[in-house]
Short mmCIF file of C-alpha atoms in Angstrom, two decimals:
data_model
loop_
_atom_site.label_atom_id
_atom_site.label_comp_id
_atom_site.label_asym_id
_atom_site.label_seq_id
_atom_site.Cartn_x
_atom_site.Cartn_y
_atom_site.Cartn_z
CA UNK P 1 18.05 53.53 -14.01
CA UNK P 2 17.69 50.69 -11.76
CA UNK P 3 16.33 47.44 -13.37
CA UNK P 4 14.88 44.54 -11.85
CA UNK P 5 16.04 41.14 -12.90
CA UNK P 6 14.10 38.06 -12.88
CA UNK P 7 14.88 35.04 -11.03
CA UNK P 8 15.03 31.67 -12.64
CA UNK P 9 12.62 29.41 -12.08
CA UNK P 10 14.78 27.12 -9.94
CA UNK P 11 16.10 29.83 -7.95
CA UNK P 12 12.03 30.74 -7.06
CA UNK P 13 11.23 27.22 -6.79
CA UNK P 14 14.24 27.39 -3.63
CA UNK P 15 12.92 30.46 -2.44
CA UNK P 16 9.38 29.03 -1.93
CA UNK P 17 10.61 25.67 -0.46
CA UNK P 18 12.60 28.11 2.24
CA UNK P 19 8.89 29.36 3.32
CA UNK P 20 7.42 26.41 5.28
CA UNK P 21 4.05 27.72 5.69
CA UNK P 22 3.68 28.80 1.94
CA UNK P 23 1.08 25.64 1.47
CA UNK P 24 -1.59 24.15 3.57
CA UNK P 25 -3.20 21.69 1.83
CA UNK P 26 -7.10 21.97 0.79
CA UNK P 27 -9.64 19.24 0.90
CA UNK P 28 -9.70 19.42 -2.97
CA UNK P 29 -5.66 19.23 -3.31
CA UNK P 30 -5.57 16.30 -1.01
CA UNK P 31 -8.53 14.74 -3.04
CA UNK P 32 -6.87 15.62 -6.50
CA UNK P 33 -3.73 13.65 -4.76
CA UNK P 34 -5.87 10.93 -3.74
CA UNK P 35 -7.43 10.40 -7.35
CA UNK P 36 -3.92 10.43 -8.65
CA UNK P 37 -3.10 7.92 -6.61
CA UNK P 38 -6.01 5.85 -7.31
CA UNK P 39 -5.12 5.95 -11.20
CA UNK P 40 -1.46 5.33 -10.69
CA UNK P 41 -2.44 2.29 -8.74
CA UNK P 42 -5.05 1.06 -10.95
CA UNK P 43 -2.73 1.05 -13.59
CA UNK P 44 -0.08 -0.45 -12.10
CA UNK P 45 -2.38 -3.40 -10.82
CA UNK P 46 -3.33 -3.96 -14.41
CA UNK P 47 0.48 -3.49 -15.89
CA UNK P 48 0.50 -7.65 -16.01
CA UNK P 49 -2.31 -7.81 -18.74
CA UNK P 50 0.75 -6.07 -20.89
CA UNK P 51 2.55 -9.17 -20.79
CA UNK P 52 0.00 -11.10 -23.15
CA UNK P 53 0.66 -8.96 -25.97
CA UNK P 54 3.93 -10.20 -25.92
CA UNK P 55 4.31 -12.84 -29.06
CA UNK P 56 3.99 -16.16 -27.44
CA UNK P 57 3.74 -15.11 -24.03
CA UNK P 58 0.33 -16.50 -22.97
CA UNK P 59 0.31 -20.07 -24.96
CA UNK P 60 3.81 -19.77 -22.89
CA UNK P 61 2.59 -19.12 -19.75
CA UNK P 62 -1.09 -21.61 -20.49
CA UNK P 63 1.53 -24.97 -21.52
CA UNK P 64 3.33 -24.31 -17.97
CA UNK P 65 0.37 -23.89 -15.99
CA UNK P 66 -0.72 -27.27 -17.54
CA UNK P 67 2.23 -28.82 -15.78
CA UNK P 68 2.87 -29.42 -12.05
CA UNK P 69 5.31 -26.56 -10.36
CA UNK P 70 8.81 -26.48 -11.65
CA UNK P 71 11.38 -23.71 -11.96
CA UNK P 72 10.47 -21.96 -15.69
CA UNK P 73 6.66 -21.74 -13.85
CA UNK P 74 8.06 -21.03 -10.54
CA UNK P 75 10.19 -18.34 -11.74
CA UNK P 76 7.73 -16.94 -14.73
CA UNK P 77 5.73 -16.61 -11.83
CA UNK P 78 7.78 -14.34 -10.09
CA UNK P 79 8.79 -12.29 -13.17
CA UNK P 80 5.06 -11.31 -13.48
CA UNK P 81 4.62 -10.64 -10.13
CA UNK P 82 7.37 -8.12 -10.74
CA UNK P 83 5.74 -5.94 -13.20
CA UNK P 84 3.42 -3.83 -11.33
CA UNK P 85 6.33 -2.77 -8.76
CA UNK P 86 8.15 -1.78 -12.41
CA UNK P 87 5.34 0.14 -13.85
CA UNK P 88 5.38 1.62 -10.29
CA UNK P 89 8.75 2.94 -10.60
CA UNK P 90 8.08 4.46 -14.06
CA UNK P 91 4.92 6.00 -13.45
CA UNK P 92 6.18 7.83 -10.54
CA UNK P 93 9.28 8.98 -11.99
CA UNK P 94 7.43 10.49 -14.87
CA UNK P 95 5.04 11.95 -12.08
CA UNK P 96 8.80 13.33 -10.53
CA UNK P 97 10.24 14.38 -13.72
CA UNK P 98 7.15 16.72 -14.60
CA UNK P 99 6.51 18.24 -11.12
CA UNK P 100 8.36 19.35 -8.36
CA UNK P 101 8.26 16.05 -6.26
CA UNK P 102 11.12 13.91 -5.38
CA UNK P 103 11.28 10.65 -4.06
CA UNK P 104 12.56 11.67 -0.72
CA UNK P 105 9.16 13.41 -0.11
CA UNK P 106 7.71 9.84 -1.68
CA UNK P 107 9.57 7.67 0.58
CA UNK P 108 10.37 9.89 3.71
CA UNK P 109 13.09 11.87 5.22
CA UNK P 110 14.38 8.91 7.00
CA UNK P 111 17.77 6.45 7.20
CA UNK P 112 17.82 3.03 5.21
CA UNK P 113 18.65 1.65 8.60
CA UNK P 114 15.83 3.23 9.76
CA UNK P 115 13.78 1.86 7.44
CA UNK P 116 14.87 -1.29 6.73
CA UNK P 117 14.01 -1.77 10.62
CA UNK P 118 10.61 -0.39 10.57
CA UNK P 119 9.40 -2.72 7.51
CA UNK P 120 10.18 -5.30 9.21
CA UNK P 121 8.85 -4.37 12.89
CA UNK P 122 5.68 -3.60 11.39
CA UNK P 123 5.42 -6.47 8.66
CA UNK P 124 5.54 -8.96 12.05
CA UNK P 125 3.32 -7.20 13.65
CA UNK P 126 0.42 -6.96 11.17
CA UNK P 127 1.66 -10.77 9.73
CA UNK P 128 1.33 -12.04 13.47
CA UNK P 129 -2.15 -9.78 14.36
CA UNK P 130 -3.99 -10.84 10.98
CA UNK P 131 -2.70 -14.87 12.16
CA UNK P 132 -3.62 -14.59 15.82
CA UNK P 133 -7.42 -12.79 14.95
CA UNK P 134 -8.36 -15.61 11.98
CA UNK P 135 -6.86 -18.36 14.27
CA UNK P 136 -9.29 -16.79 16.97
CA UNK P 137 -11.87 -17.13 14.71
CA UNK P 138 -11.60 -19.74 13.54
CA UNK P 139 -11.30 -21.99 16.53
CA UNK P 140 -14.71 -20.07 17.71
CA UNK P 141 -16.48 -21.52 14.56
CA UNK P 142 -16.65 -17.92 12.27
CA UNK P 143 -16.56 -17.99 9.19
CA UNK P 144 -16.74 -21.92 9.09
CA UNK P 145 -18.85 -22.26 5.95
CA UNK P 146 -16.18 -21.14 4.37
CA UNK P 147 -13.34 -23.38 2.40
CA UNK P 148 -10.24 -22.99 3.28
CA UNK P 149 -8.01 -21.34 0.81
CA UNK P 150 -7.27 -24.28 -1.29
CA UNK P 151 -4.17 -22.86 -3.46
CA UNK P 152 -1.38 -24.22 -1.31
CA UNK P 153 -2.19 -28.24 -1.72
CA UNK P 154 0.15 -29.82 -3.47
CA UNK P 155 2.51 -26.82 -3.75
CA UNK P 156 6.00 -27.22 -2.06
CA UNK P 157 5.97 -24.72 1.09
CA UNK P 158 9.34 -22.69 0.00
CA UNK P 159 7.44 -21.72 -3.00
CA UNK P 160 3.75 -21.18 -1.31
CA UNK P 161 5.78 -18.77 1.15
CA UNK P 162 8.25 -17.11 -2.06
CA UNK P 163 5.16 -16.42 -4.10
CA UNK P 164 3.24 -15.42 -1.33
CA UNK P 165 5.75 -12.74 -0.19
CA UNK P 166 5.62 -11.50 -3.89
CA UNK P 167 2.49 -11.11 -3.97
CA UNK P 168 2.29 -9.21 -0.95
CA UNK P 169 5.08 -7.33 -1.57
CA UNK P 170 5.96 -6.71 -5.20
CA UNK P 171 2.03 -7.18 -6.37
CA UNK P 172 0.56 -4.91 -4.20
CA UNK P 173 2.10 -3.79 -0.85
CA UNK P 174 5.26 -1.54 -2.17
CA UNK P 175 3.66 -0.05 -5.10
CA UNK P 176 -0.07 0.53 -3.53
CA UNK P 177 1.75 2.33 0.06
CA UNK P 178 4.03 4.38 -2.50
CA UNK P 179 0.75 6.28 -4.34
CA UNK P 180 -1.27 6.12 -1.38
CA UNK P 181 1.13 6.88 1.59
CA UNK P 182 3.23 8.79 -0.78
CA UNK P 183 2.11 10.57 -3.56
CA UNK P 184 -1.24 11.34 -1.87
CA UNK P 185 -0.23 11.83 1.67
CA UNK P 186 2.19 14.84 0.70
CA UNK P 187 1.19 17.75 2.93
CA UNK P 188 0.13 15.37 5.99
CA UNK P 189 3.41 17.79 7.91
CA UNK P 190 0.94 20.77 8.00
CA UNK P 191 -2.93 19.33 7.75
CA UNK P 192 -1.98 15.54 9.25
CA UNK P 193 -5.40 14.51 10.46
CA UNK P 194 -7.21 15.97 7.12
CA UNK P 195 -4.62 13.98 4.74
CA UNK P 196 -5.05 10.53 7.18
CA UNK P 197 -9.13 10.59 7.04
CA UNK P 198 -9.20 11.36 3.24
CA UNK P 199 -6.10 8.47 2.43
CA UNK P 200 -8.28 6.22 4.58
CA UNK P 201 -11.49 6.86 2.77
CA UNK P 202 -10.33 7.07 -0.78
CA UNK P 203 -8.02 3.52 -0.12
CA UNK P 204 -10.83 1.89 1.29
CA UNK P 205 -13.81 3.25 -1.60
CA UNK P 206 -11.05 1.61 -3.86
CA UNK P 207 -11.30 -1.58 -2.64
CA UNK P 208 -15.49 -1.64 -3.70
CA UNK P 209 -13.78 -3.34 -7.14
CA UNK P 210 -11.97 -5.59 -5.54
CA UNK P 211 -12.68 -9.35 -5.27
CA UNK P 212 -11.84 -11.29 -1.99
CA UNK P 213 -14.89 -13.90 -1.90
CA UNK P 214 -17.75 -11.97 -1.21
CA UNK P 215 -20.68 -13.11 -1.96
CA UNK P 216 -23.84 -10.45 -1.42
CA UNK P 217 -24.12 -6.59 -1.66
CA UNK P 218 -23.69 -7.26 2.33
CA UNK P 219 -20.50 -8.68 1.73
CA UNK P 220 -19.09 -6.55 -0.26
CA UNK P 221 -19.63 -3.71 2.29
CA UNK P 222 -18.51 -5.92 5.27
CA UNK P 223 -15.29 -6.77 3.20
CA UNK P 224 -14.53 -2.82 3.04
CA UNK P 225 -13.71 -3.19 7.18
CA UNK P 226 -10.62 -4.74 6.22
CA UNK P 227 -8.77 -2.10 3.75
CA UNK P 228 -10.40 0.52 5.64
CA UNK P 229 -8.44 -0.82 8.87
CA UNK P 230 -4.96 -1.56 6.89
CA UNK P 231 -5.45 2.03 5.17
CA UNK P 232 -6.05 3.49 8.31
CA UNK P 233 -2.93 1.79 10.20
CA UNK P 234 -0.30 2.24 7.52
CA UNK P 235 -1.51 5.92 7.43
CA UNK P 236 -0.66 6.37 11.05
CA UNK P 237 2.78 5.09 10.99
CA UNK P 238 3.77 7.31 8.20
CA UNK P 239 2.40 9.76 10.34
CA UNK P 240 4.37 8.81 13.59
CA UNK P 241 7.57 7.50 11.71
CA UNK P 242 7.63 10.54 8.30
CA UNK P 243 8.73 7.26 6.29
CA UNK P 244 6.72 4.82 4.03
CA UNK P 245 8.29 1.45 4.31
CA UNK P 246 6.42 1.23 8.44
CA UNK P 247 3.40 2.05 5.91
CA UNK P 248 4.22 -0.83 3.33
CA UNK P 249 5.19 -3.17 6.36
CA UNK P 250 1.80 -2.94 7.07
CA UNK P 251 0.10 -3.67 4.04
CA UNK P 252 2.46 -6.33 3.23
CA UNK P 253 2.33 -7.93 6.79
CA UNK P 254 -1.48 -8.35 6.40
CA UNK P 255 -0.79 -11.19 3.23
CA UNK P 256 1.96 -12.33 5.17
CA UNK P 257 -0.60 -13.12 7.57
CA UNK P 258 -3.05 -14.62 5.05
CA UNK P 259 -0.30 -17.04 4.11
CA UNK P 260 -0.07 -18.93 7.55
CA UNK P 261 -3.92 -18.60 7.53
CA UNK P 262 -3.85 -20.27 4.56
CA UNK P 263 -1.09 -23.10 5.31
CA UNK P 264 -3.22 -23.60 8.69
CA UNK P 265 -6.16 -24.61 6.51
CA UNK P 266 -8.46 -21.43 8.53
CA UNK P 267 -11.06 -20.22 6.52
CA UNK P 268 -11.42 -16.50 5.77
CA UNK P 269 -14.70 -14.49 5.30
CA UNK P 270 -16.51 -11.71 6.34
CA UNK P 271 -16.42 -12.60 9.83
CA UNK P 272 -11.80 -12.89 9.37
CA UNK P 273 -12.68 -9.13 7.39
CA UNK P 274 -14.18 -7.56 10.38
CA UNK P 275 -12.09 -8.98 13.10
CA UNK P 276 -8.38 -7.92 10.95
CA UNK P 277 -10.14 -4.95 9.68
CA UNK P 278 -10.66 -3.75 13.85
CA UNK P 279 -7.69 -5.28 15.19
CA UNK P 280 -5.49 -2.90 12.53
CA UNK P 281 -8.00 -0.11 13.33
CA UNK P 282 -7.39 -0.58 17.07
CA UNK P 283 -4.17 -0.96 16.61
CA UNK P 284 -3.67 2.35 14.96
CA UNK P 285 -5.23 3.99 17.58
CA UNK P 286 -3.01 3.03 20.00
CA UNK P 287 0.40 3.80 17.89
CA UNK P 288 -1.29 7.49 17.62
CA UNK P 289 -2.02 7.47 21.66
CA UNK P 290 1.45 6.15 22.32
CA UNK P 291 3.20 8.00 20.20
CA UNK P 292 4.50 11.84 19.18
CA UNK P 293 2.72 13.05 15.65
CA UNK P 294 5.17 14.45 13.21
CA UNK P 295 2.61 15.96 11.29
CA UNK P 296 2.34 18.56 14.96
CA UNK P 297 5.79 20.06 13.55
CA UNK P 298 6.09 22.56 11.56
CA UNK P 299 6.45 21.37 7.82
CA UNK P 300 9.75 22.36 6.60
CA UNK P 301 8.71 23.10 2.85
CA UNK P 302 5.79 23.92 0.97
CA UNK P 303 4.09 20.51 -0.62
CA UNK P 304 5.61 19.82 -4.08
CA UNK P 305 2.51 18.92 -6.15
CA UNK P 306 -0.63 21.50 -5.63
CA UNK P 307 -3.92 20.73 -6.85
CA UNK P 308 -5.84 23.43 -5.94
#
């Protein structure tokens, strides 16, 4: 008598990543993705307020903010700044460890080099558009009941530009691109256009709790231009590129572009949230006219995480 014996489960999980049309992703698996995301990068947004139940920490932290800038503060500052991008990397590798994601599906099938050069590209880029369309503005009178951003008088400039990169960077632009353009844009090889538009949506709806100075229920829906246009540019050039970092480059290079707003004394309201918000739009569009989709290949395994 012949018997049958079972494969492993790692030998089956091989066997179905060899079938590259064994998943197309659903609406409701990409939206599952997208929740997880959201969570993931609520939480790590919120990982600083662990800090104060650290013995000492916030009378610490409240004596050197009493003080003008010096290193300890400086440096603290930095430290905090820190902690979401950390709670980022142990979130997701719990979210690795339990399924059957990795981080080269997080971060992309692509060279550091590669990389390294494509953060950067695309962190001048968006840095110099969101500068160039507030200068614009600014110069043509919008927005000019608005104060300028009034954070960076009396603050030496090497540490207006340090913390300002950290915030951009470590704060939110690494650890917001890795759930959104990450986690929740695995399957974008097969279903690219249905994984962009729900990314986009979900990223922006996020953004309804966040607080950039507006100031009506008007406001607050004219401020949504702006994520929706970064969401909607980052999730094209992990589309065109199949890496992340063009995707963080992006959202990074927009607060790198609020800094020399900021330094320039130029004002930023909803008039600076429209005008980025189109400019990154527009300038999505034209990285998905002038360039080849990945997502039109063939995936070459099934997506890792299925909900649904």
């Amino acid at each position: 008598m012949t018997t049958t014996a079972h494969a492993p489960h790692s030998q089956s999980r091989e066997d179905s990543r060899s079938n590259p049309r064994a998943f197309r992703p659903t609406l409701w698996g990409v939206a599952g993705r997208c929740v997880l995301a959201a969570a993931g990068m609520m939480a790590c947004a919120m990982s600083p307020a662990l800090l104060e139940f650290v013995p000492g920490f916030t009378d610490w932290m409240t004596s050197l903010e009493s003080q003008p800038l010096g290193p300890t503060l400086f440096f603290a500052s930095l430290a905090t700044l820190t902690v979401p991008l950390l709670s980022a990397g142990v979130l997701l590798s719990i979210v690795v460890r339990f399924s059957r994601l990795s981080w080269r599906d997080i971060l992309g099938h692509r060279t550091s080099g590669f990389s390294a050069g494509a953060l950067l590209a695309t962190t001048a880029a968006a840095a110099v558009l969101t500068a160039a369309v507030i200068g614009i503005l600014s110069a043509a009178g919008v927005d000019a009941d608005r104060a300028a951003d009034p954070g960076t008088a009396g603050v030496p400039l090497a540490a207006v530009v340090a913390i300002g990169l950290a915030r951009a960077f470590l704060l939110q632009g690494i650890q917001e691109e890795l759930w959104f353009r990450g986690v929740a844009f695995l399957g974008h090889k097969s279903r690219p256009w249905l994984v962009l538009g729900a990314t986009t949506v979900a990223f922006t709806a996020l953004h309804l709790t966040s607080t950039g100075g507006q100031q009506s229920t008007a406001e607050t829906l004219l401020y949504l231009v702006l994520p929706l246009g970064m969401g909607f540019w980052a999730g094209v050039e992990r589309l065109c590129t199949g890496s992340v970092w063009p995707a963080i480059g992006v959202h990074g290079g927009m607060h790198t572009g609020t800094i020399i707003t900021a330094l320039a004394g130029w004002p930023m309201g909803p008039g600076a949230w429209v005008g980025v918000g189109s400019a990154f739009v527009l300038a999505g569009l034209v990285r998905l006219m002038t360039t080849r989709i990945g997502g039109q290949r063939k995936a070459r395994r099934p997506l890792p995480i299925q909900f649904g």
